[in-house]
């Protein structure tokens, strides 16, 4: 197990390097000019100087190397410095003045600071939607499997089919039409500046989170409940279930202890695998409800041709995918003793 | 199906009543006949097929019955609700929504089908090569893993933004965007097909008929085309149907983010994107294109579901 984990970790490094190279290369190969967005009144020699200041007169490999150094060495050092500030290790990493950081072209602030600023909103909305989705999906999956082909199962199957066929950008807009335009229950725009310090503001926060969370939660739940159902069905027909029933274990315990535990193993890995996809899917939901999280940051960066920001964010998404793939594989091995990685 | 035809022809030639009786008792069953019989028992799949065929018919022939030009500006009749002249209402420039939904459907469905075909071809080639030719297996599967680890949506957005203008200059505004979107959806969605096909090929190539073909000196590429390929058609067909659905969703999502087709060349996603700023005024404007996308994807998913059951020999005949 340990050697497998190390092997997988070592393999993740070249994968991520190749991905970062692809991301960097796509942006670099693009025929567009990074100074193309600037006003046309800028004289050509000044434009040339701007390009030089952005580092565009250097060869591709040098720029790629510098970006890697800034992102993979300088930024972690900065983070360490910040966390160590004022403690025993304060003077270990204290040289942030000399370290170059990945800087956003449009806002002139370090990209990593922007990302840290935007992450909480995304985590709140997306994370909450995931929790709600799981809480909806697991009971539905259990009941659907236990009462296979019953009315509940049929209706559940139909709804979950709708749930993952109807795209989130349509359910989101539909929810806005119904609940904010017609009924006026919830605000259609997510207000990030809201400070939660008492009950009324907490209630406002809940109200503005309901719609984005539910849109994503329904989408997740419809996929997860199918997995849960299939996994429960696989286990319900196993011999150990018959054994447990034969020796007189209560039906509730058979179902909720014996079968549920075993059925959760593949479902947990599916959950882990799809967490990074959620960050991608959240791009659309964030756009509908104007949540200014990571997705909105990426869209802004793309629209203002902010290459460093887009490169870093896309690469971060890739890191998440690789990381959660690894976690899912390791979890599977840990949860299911029948799986041996040797 | 062709086999059934042949048998019927032979029977009409031979006038043996006993044979005809035996055939009526045990009619000749072909593989695709069985699949069709199983498919018909799946209610959702049959409804899905009818809905999907209906949508295709409306989208293809609808403009012959509803003859308003989708780009015709009738500014006096802007933002109208449903009426006899404009069954889906009009938009903020007075363009007829039904005509736009029909025109948008053509593009959306075409994108779905072409992108799916591209990703299938890529996936099938990679899968067959990786499964059949041992030395290629490692590198091709690492490539597949790599593509699976790419953050698809951000990359699609970046690629579209960067390459949209040059391609527009090259091929004109419509064709340029079409080529770009179909191409990038195709090359970022072949991985699942490749994995499934590779798995099937790995199992198939150890079978006796491949050994037999090899022993009479059939060349490798001919074995692949003649013997392996027809046998992996089932998984390919299932991923084909599901591929159409996901390609339509991806295209709509891109259009919805404002990075797909231009608004004078509408698709369902683009219509939804343009309509969402007028939710307060004309809420039905987002309803029709959204319903069209949802119904199409839902019906295609049901067809895929039914096909998977019908093509699975363990379920069929039960």
XYZ file of C-alpha atoms in Angstrom, chain A residues 11 15 18-19 22-23 26-27 29-32 157-158 161-162 164-167 169-170 173-174 176-177 181-182 280-281 283-284 287-288 290 298-299 302-303 305 307 310 314-315 317-318 321-322 325, chain B residues 142 145-146 148-155 157-159 161-163 166 248-249 252-254 256-259 269 272 276-277 279-280 283 286-291 293-294 297-299 301-303 305:
98
model
C 3.846 9.224 -11.445
C 1.700 13.976 -15.508
C 3.124 17.570 -19.043
C -0.254 19.154 -18.323
C 0.243 21.775 -22.526
C -1.607 24.589 -20.773
C -1.740 26.362 -25.838
C -1.727 29.916 -24.553
C 0.814 28.983 -29.547
C -2.293 31.097 -29.805
C -2.085 33.563 -32.640
C -3.500 36.380 -30.490
C -35.089 6.590 -11.921
C -37.126 8.985 -14.021
C -32.624 10.734 -15.568
C -34.107 14.219 -15.843
C -28.586 14.669 -15.220
C -30.088 15.332 -18.642
C -31.245 18.865 -17.920
C -28.134 21.047 -17.944
C -27.545 26.380 -16.845
C -31.178 25.646 -17.671
C -32.258 30.014 -15.115
C -35.539 28.185 -14.535
C -34.461 32.234 -11.153
C -37.612 32.608 -13.264
C -38.976 36.648 -10.698
C -42.395 35.094 -10.120
C -15.380 22.933 -13.487
C -19.159 22.603 -13.432
C -17.995 27.766 -13.538
C -21.447 27.783 -15.129
C -21.885 32.601 -13.841
C -25.675 32.245 -13.548
C -23.040 35.852 -10.147
C -11.384 32.276 -14.660
C -14.054 33.716 -16.953
C -10.224 34.691 -20.135
C -12.215 37.701 -21.240
C -6.713 37.945 -21.885
C -2.616 34.828 -19.454
C -5.683 31.669 -16.743
C -6.250 25.926 -15.307
C -3.167 24.260 -13.915
C -7.791 22.582 -11.741
C -5.531 19.934 -13.269
C -8.049 16.309 -10.793
C -4.777 14.405 -10.444
C -7.748 10.574 -8.717
C -0.882 7.034 -20.650
C -4.956 9.136 -18.675
C -3.339 12.456 -19.456
C -8.635 12.504 -18.586
C -6.636 14.631 -16.168
C -7.018 17.786 -18.269
C -9.486 20.309 -16.892
C -11.754 20.212 -19.940
C -14.081 23.173 -19.528
C -11.406 25.772 -18.682
C -9.255 24.499 -21.549
C -12.882 28.207 -22.977
C -9.243 29.207 -23.404
C -8.880 27.491 -26.762
C -11.081 32.504 -26.985
C -7.623 32.249 -28.494
C -8.383 30.565 -31.795
C -8.098 33.515 -36.715
C -24.919 19.057 -27.239
C -24.604 19.957 -23.550
C -24.739 24.800 -25.141
C -22.607 25.417 -22.062
C -19.969 27.159 -24.168
C -24.179 29.960 -22.576
C -20.897 31.365 -21.304
C -20.852 33.632 -24.347
C -17.923 31.790 -25.920
C -27.384 27.452 -25.842
C -30.744 30.682 -23.755
C -31.547 35.220 -19.783
C -31.127 39.007 -19.714
C -36.119 36.944 -17.848
C -38.188 39.630 -16.158
C -39.617 34.484 -19.241
C -35.428 31.036 -21.960
C -38.008 28.293 -21.620
C -38.200 27.095 -25.236
C -34.514 26.659 -26.057
C -33.918 25.204 -22.578
C -36.752 22.735 -23.019
C -31.961 21.033 -25.062
C -33.364 19.129 -22.102
C -30.601 15.149 -24.117
C -33.192 13.255 -22.080
C -34.456 11.307 -25.077
C -29.968 9.320 -22.776
C -33.006 7.040 -22.714
C -32.105 5.676 -26.140
C -30.003 3.258 -21.823
